[in-house]
Every structure is written in C-alpha cells, then in structure tokens.
mmCIF file of C-alpha atoms and ligand atoms in Angstrom:
data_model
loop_
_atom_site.group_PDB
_atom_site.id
_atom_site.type_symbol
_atom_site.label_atom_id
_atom_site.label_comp_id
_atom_site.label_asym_id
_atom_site.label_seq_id
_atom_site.Cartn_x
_atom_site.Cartn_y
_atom_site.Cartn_z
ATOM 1 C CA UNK A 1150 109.621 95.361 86.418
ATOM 2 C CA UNK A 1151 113.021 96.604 87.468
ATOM 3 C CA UNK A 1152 114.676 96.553 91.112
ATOM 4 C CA UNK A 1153 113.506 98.761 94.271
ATOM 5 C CA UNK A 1154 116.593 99.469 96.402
ATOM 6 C CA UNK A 1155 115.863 98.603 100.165
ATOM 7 C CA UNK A 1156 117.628 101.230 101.620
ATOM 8 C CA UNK A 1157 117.606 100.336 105.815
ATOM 9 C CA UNK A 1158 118.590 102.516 109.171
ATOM 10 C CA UNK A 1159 117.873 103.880 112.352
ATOM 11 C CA UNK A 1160 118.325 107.771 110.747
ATOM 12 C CA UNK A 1161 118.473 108.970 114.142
ATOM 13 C CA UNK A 1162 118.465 111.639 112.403
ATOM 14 C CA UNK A 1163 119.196 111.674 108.817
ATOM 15 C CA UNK A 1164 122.049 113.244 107.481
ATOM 16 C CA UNK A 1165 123.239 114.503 104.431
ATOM 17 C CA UNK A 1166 125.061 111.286 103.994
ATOM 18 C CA UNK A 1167 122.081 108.507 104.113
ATOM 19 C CA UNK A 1168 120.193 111.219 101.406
ATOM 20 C CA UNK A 1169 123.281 111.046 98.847
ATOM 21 C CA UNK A 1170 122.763 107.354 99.513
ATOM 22 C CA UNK A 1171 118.915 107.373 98.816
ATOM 23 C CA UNK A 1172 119.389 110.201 95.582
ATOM 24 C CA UNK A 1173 121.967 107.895 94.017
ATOM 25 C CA UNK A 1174 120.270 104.921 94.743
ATOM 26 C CA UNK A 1175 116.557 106.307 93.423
ATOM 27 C CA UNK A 1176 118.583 107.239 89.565
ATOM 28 C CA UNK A 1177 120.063 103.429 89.826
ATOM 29 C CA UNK A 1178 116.777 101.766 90.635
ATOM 30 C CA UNK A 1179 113.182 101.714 89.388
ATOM 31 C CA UNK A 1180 112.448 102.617 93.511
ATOM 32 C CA UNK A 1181 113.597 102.982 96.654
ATOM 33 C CA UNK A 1182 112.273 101.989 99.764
ATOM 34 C CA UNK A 1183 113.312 103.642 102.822
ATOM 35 C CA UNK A 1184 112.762 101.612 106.177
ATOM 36 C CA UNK A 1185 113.342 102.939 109.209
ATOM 37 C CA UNK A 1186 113.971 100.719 112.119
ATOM 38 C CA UNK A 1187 112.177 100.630 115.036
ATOM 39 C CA UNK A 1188 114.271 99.034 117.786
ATOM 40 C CA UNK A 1189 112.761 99.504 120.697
ATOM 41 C CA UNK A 1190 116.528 98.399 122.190
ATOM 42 C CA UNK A 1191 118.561 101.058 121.725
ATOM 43 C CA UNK A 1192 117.462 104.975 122.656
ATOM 44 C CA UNK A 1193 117.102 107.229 120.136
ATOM 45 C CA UNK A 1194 117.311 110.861 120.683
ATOM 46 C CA UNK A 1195 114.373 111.164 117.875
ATOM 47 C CA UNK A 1196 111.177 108.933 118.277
ATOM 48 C CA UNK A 1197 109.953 106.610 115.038
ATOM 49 C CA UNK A 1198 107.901 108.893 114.035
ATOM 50 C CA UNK A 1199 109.898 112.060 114.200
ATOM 51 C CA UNK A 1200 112.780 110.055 111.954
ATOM 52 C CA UNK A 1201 110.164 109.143 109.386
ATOM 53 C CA UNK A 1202 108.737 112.106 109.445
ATOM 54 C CA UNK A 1203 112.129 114.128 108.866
ATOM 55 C CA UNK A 1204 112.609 111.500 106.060
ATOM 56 C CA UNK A 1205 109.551 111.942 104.219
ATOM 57 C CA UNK A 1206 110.319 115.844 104.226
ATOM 58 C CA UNK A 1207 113.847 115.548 103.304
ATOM 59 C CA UNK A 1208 113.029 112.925 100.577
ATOM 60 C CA UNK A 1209 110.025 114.655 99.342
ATOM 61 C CA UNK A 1210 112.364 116.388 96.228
ATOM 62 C CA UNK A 1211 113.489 112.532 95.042
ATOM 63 C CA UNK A 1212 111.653 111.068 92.318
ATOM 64 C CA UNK A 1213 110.486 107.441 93.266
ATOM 65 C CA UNK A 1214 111.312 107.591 97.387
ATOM 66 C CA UNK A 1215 108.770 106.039 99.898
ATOM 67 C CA UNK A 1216 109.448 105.847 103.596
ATOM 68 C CA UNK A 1217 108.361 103.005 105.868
ATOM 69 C CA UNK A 1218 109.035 101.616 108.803
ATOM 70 C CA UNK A 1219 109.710 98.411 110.399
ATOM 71 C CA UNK A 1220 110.425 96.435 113.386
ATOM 72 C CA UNK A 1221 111.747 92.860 113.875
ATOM 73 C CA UNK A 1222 114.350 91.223 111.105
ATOM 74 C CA UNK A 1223 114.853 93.558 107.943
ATOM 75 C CA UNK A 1224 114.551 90.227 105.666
ATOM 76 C CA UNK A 1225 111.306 89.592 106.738
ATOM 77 C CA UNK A 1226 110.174 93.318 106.104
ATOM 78 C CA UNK A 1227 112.246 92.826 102.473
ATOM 79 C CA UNK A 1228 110.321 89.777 101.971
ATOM 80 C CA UNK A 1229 107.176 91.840 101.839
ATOM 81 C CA UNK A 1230 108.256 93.248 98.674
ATOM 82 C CA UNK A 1231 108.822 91.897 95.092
ATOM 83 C CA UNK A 1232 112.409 92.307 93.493
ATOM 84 C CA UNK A 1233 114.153 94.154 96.373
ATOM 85 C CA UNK A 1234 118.047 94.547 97.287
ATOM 86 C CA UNK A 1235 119.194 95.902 99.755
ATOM 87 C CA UNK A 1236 121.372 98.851 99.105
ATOM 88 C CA UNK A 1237 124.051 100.057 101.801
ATOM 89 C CA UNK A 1238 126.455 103.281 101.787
ATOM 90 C CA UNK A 1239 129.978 102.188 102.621
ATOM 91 C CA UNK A 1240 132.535 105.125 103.983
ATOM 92 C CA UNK A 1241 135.431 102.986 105.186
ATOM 93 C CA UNK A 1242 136.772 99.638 105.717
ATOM 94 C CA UNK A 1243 135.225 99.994 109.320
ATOM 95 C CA UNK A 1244 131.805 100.005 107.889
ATOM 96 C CA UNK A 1245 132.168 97.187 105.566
ATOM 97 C CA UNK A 1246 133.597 94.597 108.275
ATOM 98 C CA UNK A 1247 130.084 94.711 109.707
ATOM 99 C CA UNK A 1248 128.178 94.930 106.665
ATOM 100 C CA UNK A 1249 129.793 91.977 104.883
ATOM 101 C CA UNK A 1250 128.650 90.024 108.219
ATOM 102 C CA UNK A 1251 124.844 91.958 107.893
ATOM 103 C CA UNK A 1252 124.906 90.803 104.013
ATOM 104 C CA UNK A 1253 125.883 87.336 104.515
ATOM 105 C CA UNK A 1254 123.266 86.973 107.135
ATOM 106 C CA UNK A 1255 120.773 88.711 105.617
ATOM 107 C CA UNK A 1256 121.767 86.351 102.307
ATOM 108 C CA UNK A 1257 121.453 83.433 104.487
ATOM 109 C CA UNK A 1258 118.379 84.019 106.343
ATOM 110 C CA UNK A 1259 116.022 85.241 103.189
ATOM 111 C CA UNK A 1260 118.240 85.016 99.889
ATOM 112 C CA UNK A 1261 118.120 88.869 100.088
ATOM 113 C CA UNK A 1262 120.771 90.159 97.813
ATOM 114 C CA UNK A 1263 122.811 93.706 99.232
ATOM 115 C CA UNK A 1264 124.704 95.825 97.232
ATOM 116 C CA UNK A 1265 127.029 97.927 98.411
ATOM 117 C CA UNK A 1266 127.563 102.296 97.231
ATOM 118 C CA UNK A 1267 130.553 103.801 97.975
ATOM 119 C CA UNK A 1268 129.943 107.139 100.261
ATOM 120 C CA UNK A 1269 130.524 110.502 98.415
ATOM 121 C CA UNK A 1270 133.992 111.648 99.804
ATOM 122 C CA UNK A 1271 132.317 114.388 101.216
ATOM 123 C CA UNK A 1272 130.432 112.605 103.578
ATOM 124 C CA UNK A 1273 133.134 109.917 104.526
ATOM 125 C CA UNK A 1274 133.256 111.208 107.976
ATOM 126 C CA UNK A 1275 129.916 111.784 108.851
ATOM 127 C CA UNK A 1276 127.354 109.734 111.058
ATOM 128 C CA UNK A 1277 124.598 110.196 112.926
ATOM 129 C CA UNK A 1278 125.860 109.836 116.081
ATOM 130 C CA UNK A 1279 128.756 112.598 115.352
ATOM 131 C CA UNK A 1280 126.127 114.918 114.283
ATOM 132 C CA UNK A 1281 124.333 114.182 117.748
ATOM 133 C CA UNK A 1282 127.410 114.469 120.240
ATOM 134 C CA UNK A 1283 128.500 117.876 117.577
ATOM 135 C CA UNK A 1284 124.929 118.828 118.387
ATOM 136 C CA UNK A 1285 124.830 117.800 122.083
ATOM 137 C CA UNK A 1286 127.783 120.096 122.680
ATOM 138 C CA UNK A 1287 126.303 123.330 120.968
ATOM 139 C CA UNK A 1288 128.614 122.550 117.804
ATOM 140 C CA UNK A 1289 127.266 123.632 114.426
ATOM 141 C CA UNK A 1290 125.934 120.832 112.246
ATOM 142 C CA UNK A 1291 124.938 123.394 109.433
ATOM 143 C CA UNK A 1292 125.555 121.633 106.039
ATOM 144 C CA UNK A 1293 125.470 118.146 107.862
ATOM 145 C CA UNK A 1294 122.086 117.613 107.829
ATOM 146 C CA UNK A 1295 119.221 118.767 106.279
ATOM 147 C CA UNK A 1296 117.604 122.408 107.454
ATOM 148 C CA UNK A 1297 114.672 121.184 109.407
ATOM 149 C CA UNK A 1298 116.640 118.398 111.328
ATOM 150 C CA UNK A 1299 119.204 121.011 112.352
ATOM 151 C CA UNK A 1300 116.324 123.142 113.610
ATOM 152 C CA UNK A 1301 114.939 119.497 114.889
ATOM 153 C CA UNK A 1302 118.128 119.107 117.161
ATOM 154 C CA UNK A 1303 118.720 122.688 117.908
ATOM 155 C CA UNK A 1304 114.822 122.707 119.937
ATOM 156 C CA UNK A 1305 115.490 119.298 121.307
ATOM 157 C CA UNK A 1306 118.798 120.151 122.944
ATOM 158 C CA UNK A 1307 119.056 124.194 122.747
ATOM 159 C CA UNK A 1308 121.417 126.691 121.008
ATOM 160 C CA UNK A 1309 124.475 125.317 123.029
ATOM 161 C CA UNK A 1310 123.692 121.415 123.205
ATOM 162 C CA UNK A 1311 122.631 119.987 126.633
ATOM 163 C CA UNK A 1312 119.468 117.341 126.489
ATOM 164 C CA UNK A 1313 115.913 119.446 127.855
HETATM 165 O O1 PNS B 1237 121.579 102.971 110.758
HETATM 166 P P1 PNS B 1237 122.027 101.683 111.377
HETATM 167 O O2 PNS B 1237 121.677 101.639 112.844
HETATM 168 O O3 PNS B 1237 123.481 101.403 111.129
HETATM 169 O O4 PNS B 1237 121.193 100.533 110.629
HETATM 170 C C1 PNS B 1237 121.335 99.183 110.999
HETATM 171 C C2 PNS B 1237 120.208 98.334 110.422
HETATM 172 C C3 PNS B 1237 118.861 98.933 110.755
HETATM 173 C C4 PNS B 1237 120.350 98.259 108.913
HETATM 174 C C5 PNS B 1237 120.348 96.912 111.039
HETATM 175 O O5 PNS B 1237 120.521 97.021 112.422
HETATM 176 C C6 PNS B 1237 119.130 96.014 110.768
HETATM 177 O O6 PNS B 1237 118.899 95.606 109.658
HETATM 178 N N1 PNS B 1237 118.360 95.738 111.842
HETATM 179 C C7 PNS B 1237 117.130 94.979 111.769
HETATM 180 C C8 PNS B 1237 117.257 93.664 112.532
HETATM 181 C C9 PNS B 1237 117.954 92.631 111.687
HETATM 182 O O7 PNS B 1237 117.511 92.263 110.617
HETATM 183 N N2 PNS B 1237 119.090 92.135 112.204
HETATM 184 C C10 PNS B 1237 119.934 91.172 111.529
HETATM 185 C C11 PNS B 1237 120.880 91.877 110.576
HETATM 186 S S1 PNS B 1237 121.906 90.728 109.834
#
C-alpha cells in the first residue's frame, strides 16, 4: 500500500493555490486526504461546512481526493489513518519558519512525518486571507479562486465588498 498525503488547513476559502497543492500531491501519492480544520477559535468568514463543501466541488475533477474534517490536534486526526504524511505547500521563507516549528511538533507529538511542496510561482503570493480583504474591498479575485467560491464571496459580501 503506498502513502496518502495529509494535506491540512482552514481553506477559508480555498484558493487556487491549496488545489495546485492537492493536484500535485494526488499524482505523487496513492491518496490524498484533505482535512479541514475546525477551530472554533478563530472566525472564519465561511462556516465548516461551506469550506468542505467548496472543497469537495473544487476537488471533485482530482483522481483519488477525499475531504474531511477535523477538530482538536491534526496528529491525532493523522493517527486515524494508516501510512499518512503530511504534505504542506511552501511559498516563501515566511511560510517555512512556522512550518519547520508545525513539523517538528507534529514529529514529536505522533512520529508524523511532513513533507514539504514548493508553491507553483504563480501562486507565490496568494492566501486566503488576501483573497478575503481583495474580496472585502470589491476587488476582483477572478482567476484566484475557483468559480463557485468567487460567486461564494461575491453573495456573502456583495459586488463591491462590505460584510452583509
Ligand atoms: O490553513 P492554515 O490555517 O495555515 O492551517 C493551519 C493548520 C490547520 C495546518 C494548523 O493550524 C493545524 O494543524 N491545526 C490543528 C491543531 C494542531 O495540531 N496544532 C499543533 C500544530 S503543531
């Protein structure tokens, strides 16, 4: 049995960005697993199961790709699972000073191995919060994102931004 890439986020939403991630990851791996956090700490601007939901649709063309999601520490939700690593996109050396930390943690807490991807180029700049605040101020995040998220955000905060 080969490896299932545990590929972990908030995805509030998803962008173009985490689904390079995913595609890449699903021709690398036998399976990919795609959890969506919970985290009843922070706000989202898209509830659970809106972000799964927009996952499941945009994921729906990539072979091997289930959705989940999960609350509480991401090595006990990897634990669940035979053969898993973790797989994280990486578009700077900003991200990786606080992934190294995540993947020795994660390493020392359940023995959970994380690889790291590099970002396509093309999405080196791009995050979910930019596409929110882009959004929030009636900026176009065509291309960004996939078509039914941008139609997502455009009925949760209107054609020129502004939360309803
Ligand atoms: O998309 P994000 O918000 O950058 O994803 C961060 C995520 C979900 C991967 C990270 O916050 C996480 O794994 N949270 C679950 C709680 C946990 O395991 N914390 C310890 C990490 S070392």
């Amino acid at each position: 049995m080969g490896l299932t890439a545990l590929c972990p986020g908030t995805f509030d939403p998803v962008t173009n960005g985490h689904l390079d991630i995913i595609e890449r990851a699903s021709q690398t791996f036998e399976a990919v697993v795609v959890a969506v956090l919970e985290n009843p700490s922070k706000q989202p601007m898209f509830s659970l199961e809106e972000r799964v939901a927009m996952l499941e649709k945009a994921c729906s063309g990539i072979p091997g790709v289930e959705v989940a999601a999960f609350s509480g520490l991401l090595v006990d939700f990897a634990r669940e699972r035979p053969q898993v690593v973790i797989v994280k996109g990486l578009r700077a050396v900003t991200d990786y000073e606080f992934e190294i930390q995540m993947a020795q943690m994660n390493h020392r807490l359940g023995a959970v191995e994380t690889l790291f991807m590099p970002t396509n180029p093309s999405w080196s700049f791009l995050s979910s919060s930019l596409v929110k605040e882009v959004a929030r101020f009636g900026g176009d995040v065509d291309g960004l994102v996939p078509e039914e998220v941008r139609a997502q955000l455009r009925e949760r905060l209107g054609p020129t931004g502004g939360d309803r």
